[in-house]
Amino acid sequence: MKVTVVGAGNVGATCADIIAYKEIADEVVLIDVKKGLSEGKALDIWHKAPIDLYDTRTIGATNDFAVTANSDVVVITSGLPRKPGMSRDDLIETNAGIVKSVTEQIVQYSPDTIIIVVSNPLDVMTYQAHITSALPRTKVMGMAGILDTARYRAFLADELNVSPKDIQAMLLGGHGDVMVPLPRYTTVGGIPITELLENDVLEAIIERTKYGGGEMVKLMGTSAWYAPGSAAAQMVKAVLRNQKRIFPACVKLEGEYQIDDCYLGVPVIVGKNGVEKIIELNLNEEENKLLQISRKHVVEVMNVLDEINSI
Ligand code: NAD
C-alpha cells in the first residue's frame, strides 16, 4: 500500500513519520515545493527504521508528482499555517491555490485515490479538493474532528485524572471555534460525562476545546503538528486496513442532517472505500441550532472560495 503526504512541513512530516513508524503502509512519499526538504525528512525517517524497527520505505520528492503515482491514499497538508492573531479563514486565498494545484496533480497520477485534507480552513479546503479532484464524495474527507475530540478527551482526562483511553466523544460541525460539542455523546468508561462533572466545569472544557488550536498558536507562534499529524495517520490506517472506524470527519453533506451542499464534520464510518457511511444522530433542538450556525459559517467561507475560483 502506498501513501503520499503532500507538504513536508510540521504536520506532513509528523504524519509520514507515524505512518512509517506504525507500518501503516509499505511506502510513504513525502512531497513539497521546497527543494530538498521532503528528500531530507524522508531520509531522516528512513534512518530511524533500524532503530525503531520498521520496513516502510520513505521517499522524498520536490514538486515531482510522478513519484506519487498509484497512491492508495493522499494526505494534503500543504499550505500556510496560522500565525498569532490569524483565524483559519484568513488562510483561504493562499491555501485555496495550493490545494487546487496539488489536487490536480494528485489525481493526474492517482485517479482512484482517497484524499484526506488537513490544510486550513479545513472544511472549505475539503470542498476545494473535492471539486478539483471530481472524485466521488466518499473519497474526499477532511481531518479535524479527530483532533478536536482528542483535545476535548485530553482535557477531560486531566480534569477527571483518568486514562484518555477510556474517554469516548463525538462532535459535529466546522473545525475549531464553530464546532458543535455533544456532551450527550461523551462517556468515560461507559459512564455519561454528565454524571461525573458539574456543568460549569464541562462548559469550561468545551470552550477550551473550541479554541484549542488558538491556544497552540499563541504558545508556539504557529499551529500544532503532533496531534494533527497523528490524527491524519489514524484516518489513513482506517482506510488501508479497512477498519470501519467511527470518526468525526468533514464530508460533503447531501441531505444528511437536512443540510445540502455543505462540507461539515459528522460521524462517519471509515474503511477501504473511504467514507463508507454517514451516521445521522438524532439531535435535540439546541444541538440542531448550533449545527445550523456552524453550517452558516462554513457556507460563507465556501462562497469566498467560489469567488476566488471564479477569478
Ligand atoms: P508548515 O508551514 O510547517 O508546512 C506546510 C508545507 O507545505 C511547507 O513545507 C510548504 O513548503 C509546503 N507547501 C506549500 N505549497 C506547496 C505545494 N504547492 N506543494 C507541496 N507543498 C507545498 O505548516 P504545517 O504546520 O505543517 O500546517 C500545514 C497546514 O495544515 C496548514 O494549513 C495548517 O493550518 C493546517 N493544519 C490543520 C489542522 C487540522 O486540524 N485540520 C491542524 C493543524 C494544522
mmCIF file of N, CA, C and O in Angstrom, residues 111 149 154 164 169 180 193 202 250 267-269:
data_model
loop_
_atom_site.group_PDB
_atom_site.id
_atom_site.type_symbol
_atom_site.label_atom_id
_atom_site.label_comp_id
_atom_site.label_asym_id
_atom_site.label_seq_id
_atom_site.Cartn_x
_atom_site.Cartn_y
_atom_site.Cartn_z
ATOM 1 N N PRO A 111 -5.641 8.485 -10.078
ATOM 2 C CA PRO A 111 -7.037 8.886 -10.346
ATOM 3 C C PRO A 111 -8.083 8.244 -9.439
ATOM 4 O O PRO A 111 -9.190 8.751 -9.355
ATOM 5 N N THR A 149 -11.818 16.297 18.928
ATOM 6 C CA THR A 149 -12.274 15.405 20.013
ATOM 7 C C THR A 149 -11.093 14.937 20.868
ATOM 8 O O THR A 149 -11.245 14.709 22.065
ATOM 9 N N ALA A 154 -8.460 14.809 25.966
ATOM 10 C CA ALA A 154 -7.242 15.022 26.775
ATOM 11 C C ALA A 154 -7.547 15.948 27.958
ATOM 12 O O ALA A 154 -7.109 15.701 29.094
ATOM 13 N N PRO A 164 -6.891 8.767 29.160
ATOM 14 C CA PRO A 164 -7.584 9.276 27.958
ATOM 15 C C PRO A 164 -8.163 8.132 27.117
ATOM 16 O O PRO A 164 -9.104 8.337 26.363
ATOM 17 N N ALA A 169 -15.839 10.302 22.697
ATOM 18 C CA ALA A 169 -16.573 11.553 22.442
ATOM 19 C C ALA A 169 -16.869 11.707 20.960
ATOM 20 O O ALA A 169 -16.198 11.116 20.119
ATOM 21 N N VAL A 180 -19.473 21.835 17.054
ATOM 22 C CA VAL A 180 -20.661 21.605 17.873
ATOM 23 C C VAL A 180 -20.357 20.460 18.836
ATOM 24 O O VAL A 180 -20.397 19.288 18.459
ATOM 25 N N ILE A 193 -20.687 11.547 30.774
ATOM 26 C CA ILE A 193 -19.836 12.578 31.394
ATOM 27 C C ILE A 193 -20.632 13.459 32.356
ATOM 28 O O ILE A 193 -20.106 13.952 33.356
ATOM 29 N N LEU A 202 -17.645 21.295 32.756
ATOM 30 C CA LEU A 202 -17.749 20.739 31.412
ATOM 31 C C LEU A 202 -17.785 21.856 30.363
ATOM 32 O O LEU A 202 -17.102 21.800 29.333
ATOM 33 N N CYS A 250 -14.833 15.590 8.126
ATOM 34 C CA CYS A 250 -15.516 16.556 7.265
ATOM 35 C C CYS A 250 -15.833 15.890 5.930
ATOM 36 O O CYS A 250 -14.934 15.379 5.260
ATOM 37 N N PRO A 267 -20.251 12.296 12.144
ATOM 38 C CA PRO A 267 -19.703 10.955 12.380
ATOM 39 C C PRO A 267 -19.789 10.111 11.114
ATOM 40 O O PRO A 267 -20.845 10.072 10.473
ATOM 41 N N VAL A 268 -18.681 9.489 10.769
ATOM 42 C CA VAL A 268 -18.669 8.628 9.572
ATOM 43 C C VAL A 268 -17.985 7.308 9.906
ATOM 44 O O VAL A 268 -17.212 7.231 10.854
ATOM 45 N N ILE A 269 -18.271 6.297 9.088
ATOM 46 C CA ILE A 269 -17.538 5.033 9.194
ATOM 47 C C ILE A 269 -16.489 5.045 8.086
ATOM 48 O O ILE A 269 -16.815 5.278 6.914
#
